[in-house]
Short mmCIF file of C-alpha atoms in Angstrom, two decimals:
data_model
loop_
_atom_site.label_atom_id
_atom_site.label_comp_id
_atom_site.label_asym_id
_atom_site.label_seq_id
_atom_site.Cartn_x
_atom_site.Cartn_y
_atom_site.Cartn_z
CA MET A 253 -59.95 -45.78 -8.17
CA LEU A 254 -62.91 -47.24 -10.17
CA ALA A 255 -62.64 -50.47 -8.40
CA PHE A 256 -62.63 -48.80 -5.05
CA SER A 257 -65.60 -46.59 -5.93
CA GLY A 258 -67.70 -49.48 -7.37
CA CYS A 259 -68.75 -47.34 -10.34
CA THR A 260 -68.98 -48.99 -13.72
CA HIS A 261 -71.05 -46.58 -15.80
CA GLY A 262 -69.84 -46.48 -19.38
CA CYS A 263 -67.94 -49.72 -18.89
CA THR A 264 -68.58 -52.95 -20.88
CA VAL A 265 -69.91 -56.00 -19.14
CA GLU A 266 -66.38 -57.47 -19.30
CA GLU A 267 -64.82 -54.39 -17.84
CA ALA A 268 -67.34 -54.30 -15.08
CA GLU A 269 -66.55 -57.86 -14.12
CA GLU A 270 -62.79 -57.05 -14.18
CA LEU A 271 -63.41 -54.15 -11.80
CA LYS A 272 -65.31 -56.40 -9.47
CA ARG A 273 -62.49 -58.97 -9.48
CA LEU A 274 -59.94 -56.20 -8.89
CA ARG A 275 -61.96 -54.96 -5.94
CA PHE A 276 -62.01 -58.47 -4.49
CA VAL A 277 -58.21 -58.78 -5.03
CA MET A 278 -57.65 -55.48 -3.18
CA PHE A 279 -59.76 -56.66 -0.32
CA GLU A 280 -57.75 -59.87 0.05
CA ALA A 281 -54.49 -57.97 -0.09
CA ASP A 282 -55.56 -55.40 2.53
CA ARG A 283 -58.57 -57.05 4.27
CA TYR A 284 -57.79 -55.45 7.65
CA ALA A 285 -57.52 -51.93 6.39
CA TYR A 286 -60.65 -52.00 4.19
CA PRO A 287 -62.95 -54.69 5.52
CA TRP A 288 -66.10 -53.12 3.82
CA TRP A 289 -64.72 -53.66 0.31
CA ARG A 290 -65.95 -57.16 -0.01
CA GLU A 291 -68.85 -57.15 2.48
CA LYS A 292 -70.64 -54.16 1.05
CA GLU A 293 -72.74 -54.84 -2.05
CA ILE A 294 -72.29 -51.80 -4.26
CA VAL A 295 -74.91 -50.93 -6.95
CA SER A 296 -73.10 -48.72 -9.52
CA GLU A 297 -76.11 -46.89 -10.88
CA GLU A 298 -77.37 -46.07 -7.43
CA ARG A 299 -73.97 -44.56 -6.59
CA ARG A 300 -73.98 -42.55 -9.78
CA GLN A 301 -77.42 -41.08 -9.16
CA GLN A 302 -76.19 -40.04 -5.82
CA GLY A 303 -73.35 -38.20 -7.43
CA LEU A 304 -70.72 -40.45 -5.85
CA CYS A 305 -69.07 -41.67 -9.12
CA PRO A 306 -66.36 -39.97 -11.13
CA LEU A 307 -67.51 -38.35 -14.36
CA THR A 308 -66.65 -40.56 -17.24
CA PRO A 309 -64.66 -39.12 -20.14
CA GLU A 310 -67.94 -39.00 -22.25
CA GLU A 311 -69.67 -37.14 -19.43
CA ALA A 312 -66.74 -34.77 -18.90
CA THR A 313 -66.72 -33.96 -22.60
CA LEU A 314 -70.36 -32.83 -22.60
CA VAL A 315 -69.95 -30.82 -19.40
CA LEU A 316 -66.93 -28.98 -20.67
CA GLN A 317 -68.69 -28.14 -23.89
CA ALA A 318 -71.74 -27.04 -21.93
CA LEU A 319 -69.49 -24.84 -19.86
CA GLY A 320 -68.22 -23.09 -23.03
CA PHE A 321 -64.90 -24.70 -23.49
CA THR A 322 -63.86 -25.00 -27.11
CA LYS A 323 -61.62 -27.34 -29.08
CA GLU A 324 -58.77 -24.80 -28.80
CA THR A 325 -58.67 -25.35 -25.00
CA GLN A 326 -55.66 -27.16 -23.89
CA ILE A 327 -56.47 -29.75 -21.24
CA TYR A 328 -53.99 -31.21 -18.85
CA ILE A 329 -55.11 -34.54 -17.42
CA ALA A 330 -53.77 -34.89 -13.94
CA SER A 331 -54.07 -38.55 -13.14
CA GLY A 332 -52.33 -41.88 -13.02
CA GLU A 333 -53.07 -44.52 -15.65
CA ILE A 334 -56.76 -44.23 -16.99
CA TYR A 335 -58.78 -47.33 -17.07
CA GLY A 336 -59.36 -48.19 -20.65
CA SER A 337 -56.57 -45.93 -21.75
CA GLU A 338 -56.98 -44.24 -25.14
CA ARG A 339 -60.21 -46.04 -26.00
CA ARG A 340 -62.03 -44.41 -23.13
CA LEU A 341 -60.29 -41.10 -23.86
CA ALA A 342 -61.41 -41.03 -27.48
CA PRO A 343 -64.58 -38.93 -27.09
CA LEU A 344 -62.66 -36.42 -25.02
CA ARG A 345 -59.82 -36.23 -27.42
CA ALA A 346 -62.15 -35.88 -30.40
CA ALA A 347 -63.71 -32.82 -28.80
CA PHE A 348 -60.57 -31.40 -27.32
CA PRO A 349 -57.61 -32.43 -29.33
CA ARG A 350 -55.10 -30.46 -27.28
CA ILE A 351 -54.88 -32.96 -24.54
CA VAL A 352 -51.62 -33.25 -22.61
CA LYS A 353 -50.29 -35.34 -19.70
CA LYS A 354 -47.01 -35.25 -17.87
CA GLU A 355 -46.03 -38.28 -19.91
CA THR A 356 -46.40 -36.21 -23.05
CA LEU A 357 -44.84 -32.89 -21.74
CA LEU A 358 -41.81 -34.37 -20.21
CA ASP A 359 -38.93 -36.02 -22.13
CA PRO A 360 -38.78 -39.74 -21.19
CA ALA A 361 -35.36 -39.23 -19.69
CA GLU A 362 -36.78 -36.40 -17.43
CA LEU A 363 -39.83 -38.52 -16.40
CA GLN A 364 -37.86 -41.66 -15.60
CA GLN A 365 -36.55 -40.38 -12.32
CA PHE A 366 -40.30 -40.04 -11.04
CA GLN A 367 -41.77 -43.08 -12.56
CA ASN A 368 -41.21 -45.49 -9.70
CA HIS A 369 -42.40 -42.98 -7.13
CA SER A 370 -46.26 -42.50 -7.20
CA SER A 371 -46.07 -39.57 -4.70
CA GLN A 372 -43.62 -37.75 -6.89
CA MET A 373 -45.69 -38.34 -10.03
CA ALA A 374 -48.66 -37.02 -8.13
CA ALA A 375 -46.61 -34.02 -7.07
CA LEU A 376 -46.02 -33.22 -10.78
CA ASP A 377 -49.81 -33.07 -11.34
CA PHE A 378 -50.26 -30.94 -8.18
CA MET A 379 -47.88 -28.39 -9.45
CA VAL A 380 -49.58 -28.11 -12.80
CA THR A 381 -53.12 -27.95 -11.37
CA LEU A 382 -52.05 -25.15 -9.11
CA ALA A 383 -50.69 -23.13 -12.01
CA SER A 384 -53.54 -23.78 -14.39
CA ASN A 385 -56.10 -21.14 -15.40
CA THR A 386 -58.96 -23.35 -14.46
CA PHE A 387 -59.21 -26.45 -12.42
CA ILE A 388 -62.09 -28.93 -12.80
CA PRO A 389 -61.91 -32.24 -10.90
CA THR A 390 -64.06 -35.13 -12.25
CA TYR A 391 -63.97 -36.58 -8.75
CA ASP A 392 -63.56 -35.18 -5.28
CA GLY A 393 -60.75 -37.26 -3.85
CA ASN A 394 -58.14 -36.05 -1.39
CA MET A 395 -55.87 -34.65 -4.26
CA ALA A 396 -58.80 -32.68 -5.77
CA LYS A 397 -59.73 -31.22 -2.37
CA VAL A 398 -56.21 -30.17 -1.45
CA VAL A 399 -55.79 -28.52 -4.92
CA GLU A 400 -59.11 -26.70 -4.41
CA GLY A 401 -57.97 -25.33 -1.03
CA HIS A 402 -54.51 -24.29 -2.20
CA ARG A 403 -56.09 -22.51 -5.22
CA ARG A 404 -58.28 -20.55 -2.78
CA TYR A 405 -55.22 -19.65 -0.81
CA LEU A 406 -53.50 -18.37 -3.94
CA GLY A 407 -56.26 -15.78 -4.49
CA PHE A 408 -59.41 -17.78 -5.25
CA LYS A 409 -58.25 -19.02 -8.62
CA LYS A 410 -61.00 -20.28 -10.75
CA SER A 411 -61.98 -23.81 -9.82
CA ILE A 412 -65.18 -25.27 -11.26
CA LEU A 413 -66.47 -27.80 -8.79
CA PRO A 414 -68.88 -30.16 -10.42
CA ASP A 415 -72.19 -30.95 -8.82
CA ARG A 416 -72.17 -34.53 -9.94
CA LYS A 417 -75.56 -35.46 -8.62
CA LYS A 418 -77.15 -32.60 -10.55
CA LEU A 419 -74.92 -33.33 -13.61
CA VAL A 420 -76.06 -36.96 -13.77
CA GLU A 421 -79.69 -35.84 -13.83
CA LEU A 422 -79.05 -33.36 -16.59
CA LEU A 423 -76.80 -35.67 -18.61
CA ASP A 424 -79.43 -38.48 -18.50
CA LEU A 425 -82.23 -36.10 -19.67
CA HIS A 426 -79.97 -34.84 -22.45
CA GLN A 427 -78.90 -38.21 -23.67
CA ASN A 428 -82.37 -39.77 -23.69
CA GLY A 429 -83.52 -36.86 -25.85
CA THR A 430 -85.68 -35.12 -23.19
CA LEU A 431 -83.41 -32.02 -22.69
CA PRO A 432 -82.19 -30.32 -25.91
CA TRP A 433 -78.55 -29.16 -26.08
CA ASN A 434 -79.24 -25.42 -25.56
CA ASP A 435 -81.30 -26.10 -22.39
CA PHE A 436 -78.78 -28.65 -21.14
CA ALA A 437 -75.82 -26.19 -21.56
CA LEU A 438 -77.80 -23.43 -19.81
CA ALA A 439 -78.70 -25.69 -16.93
CA VAL A 440 -75.19 -26.78 -16.41
CA ARG A 441 -73.92 -23.27 -16.38
CA GLN A 442 -76.70 -22.19 -13.94
CA ALA A 443 -75.98 -25.07 -11.58
CA HIS A 444 -72.31 -24.00 -11.33
CA GLU A 445 -72.65 -20.30 -11.07
CA LYS A 446 -71.67 -20.59 -7.40
CA ARG A 447 -69.29 -23.34 -7.64
CA MET A 448 -66.36 -21.49 -9.30
CA GLY A 449 -64.05 -21.40 -6.26
CA GLN A 450 -65.55 -18.31 -4.83
CA PRO A 451 -65.06 -17.49 -1.11
CA PHE A 452 -67.60 -18.88 1.27
CA HIS A 453 -67.71 -19.97 4.92
CA ARG A 454 -66.81 -23.66 5.54
CA ARG A 455 -69.54 -25.72 6.99
CA ILE A 456 -68.53 -26.86 10.39
CA ILE A 457 -70.58 -29.35 12.33
CA PRO A 458 -69.56 -29.90 15.95
CA ASP A 459 -68.96 -33.57 16.89
CA LYS A 460 -69.64 -34.74 13.26
CA PRO A 461 -66.39 -34.08 11.34
CA LYS A 462 -67.23 -36.60 8.62
CA GLU A 463 -70.32 -34.66 7.69
CA GLU A 464 -68.66 -31.10 7.64
CA ASP A 465 -66.77 -29.56 4.79
CA TYR A 466 -63.21 -30.77 4.31
CA PHE A 467 -60.73 -28.36 6.04
CA TYR A 468 -58.07 -28.47 3.30
CA ALA A 469 -60.62 -27.76 0.47
CA ASN A 470 -61.54 -24.37 2.20
CA PRO A 471 -58.98 -23.45 4.88
CA GLN A 472 -60.77 -20.25 5.75
CA GLU A 473 -58.60 -19.73 8.81
CA CYS A 474 -55.70 -19.32 6.43
CA LEU A 475 -57.31 -16.98 3.94
CA CYS A 476 -57.92 -14.00 6.15
CA GLU A 477 -57.65 -12.62 9.67
CA GLY A 478 -59.14 -9.98 11.80
CA THR A 479 -62.15 -7.84 10.94
CA GLY A 480 -61.68 -8.15 7.20
CA CYS A 481 -62.64 -11.83 7.16
CA GLU A 482 -66.33 -11.19 6.57
CA ASP A 483 -65.42 -9.10 3.54
CA VAL A 484 -63.44 -11.99 2.07
CA LEU A 485 -65.75 -14.94 3.01
CA ASP A 486 -68.97 -13.20 2.25
CA PRO A 487 -68.33 -11.37 -1.01
CA GLY A 488 -71.95 -10.55 -1.47
CA LYS A 489 -71.59 -7.75 1.20
CA SER A 490 -68.30 -6.41 -0.37
CA SER A 491 -66.69 -5.66 -3.64
CA LYS A 492 -63.08 -6.24 -2.45
CA VAL A 493 -62.67 -9.81 -3.71
CA THR A 494 -61.09 -10.17 -7.22
CA MET A 495 -61.69 -13.49 -8.97
CA THR A 496 -59.23 -15.05 -11.37
CA ALA A 497 -60.52 -16.31 -14.70
CA GLY A 498 -58.97 -17.91 -17.79
CA GLU A 499 -59.57 -19.75 -20.97
CA GLN A 500 -57.43 -22.90 -20.37
CA LEU A 501 -57.78 -25.75 -18.02
#
């Protein structure tokens, strides 16, 4: 995913070069499906400033702490192999030692039947993310969007949807010493007050489907029907919507 995104923030020079080579290899393997991979010059820091890069483990750690999660929080990492493995996860694990993955929760014999089937491995992650108290995607890929929408369907379960463009601004200010921790934490919480999976109308732009909100992230047509829809999708005018909150991810 990192090679596809072109994002290398937090990587060493050697890792950045490896991701660039991997991107080239992927282009050669499937040049007709993704012709822009090689032709488009990607500037990692520009993409990051635009909010188009996944949060790094270091960034995710700071954001989680700012949102009020403590070291007692159990975190389930729903993903495939993480680039850099345990070395990249070290900051997150130091702050949140109760990290688990499907590989650590399942007995090897139980996991073996799924290991050669990437879609089935993803399905395991999908089931856990639906059942979790809180869902926080570090990137808004298709999996994250479908989970977000399904959690809305299940009763608007708490899903904190990071504003990565704003977070990058705040993270850089904090890390260069301009923004003290308390101010940083307050700004992060304020930026996400309305990004907790609450009901809202999906943005629809006629004839511009690529610019409108993704249907599966907010399938409002499936969430209500009839005259009660406005009460559900515009909770500011009604007190009928009950939000689900929790302490774990």
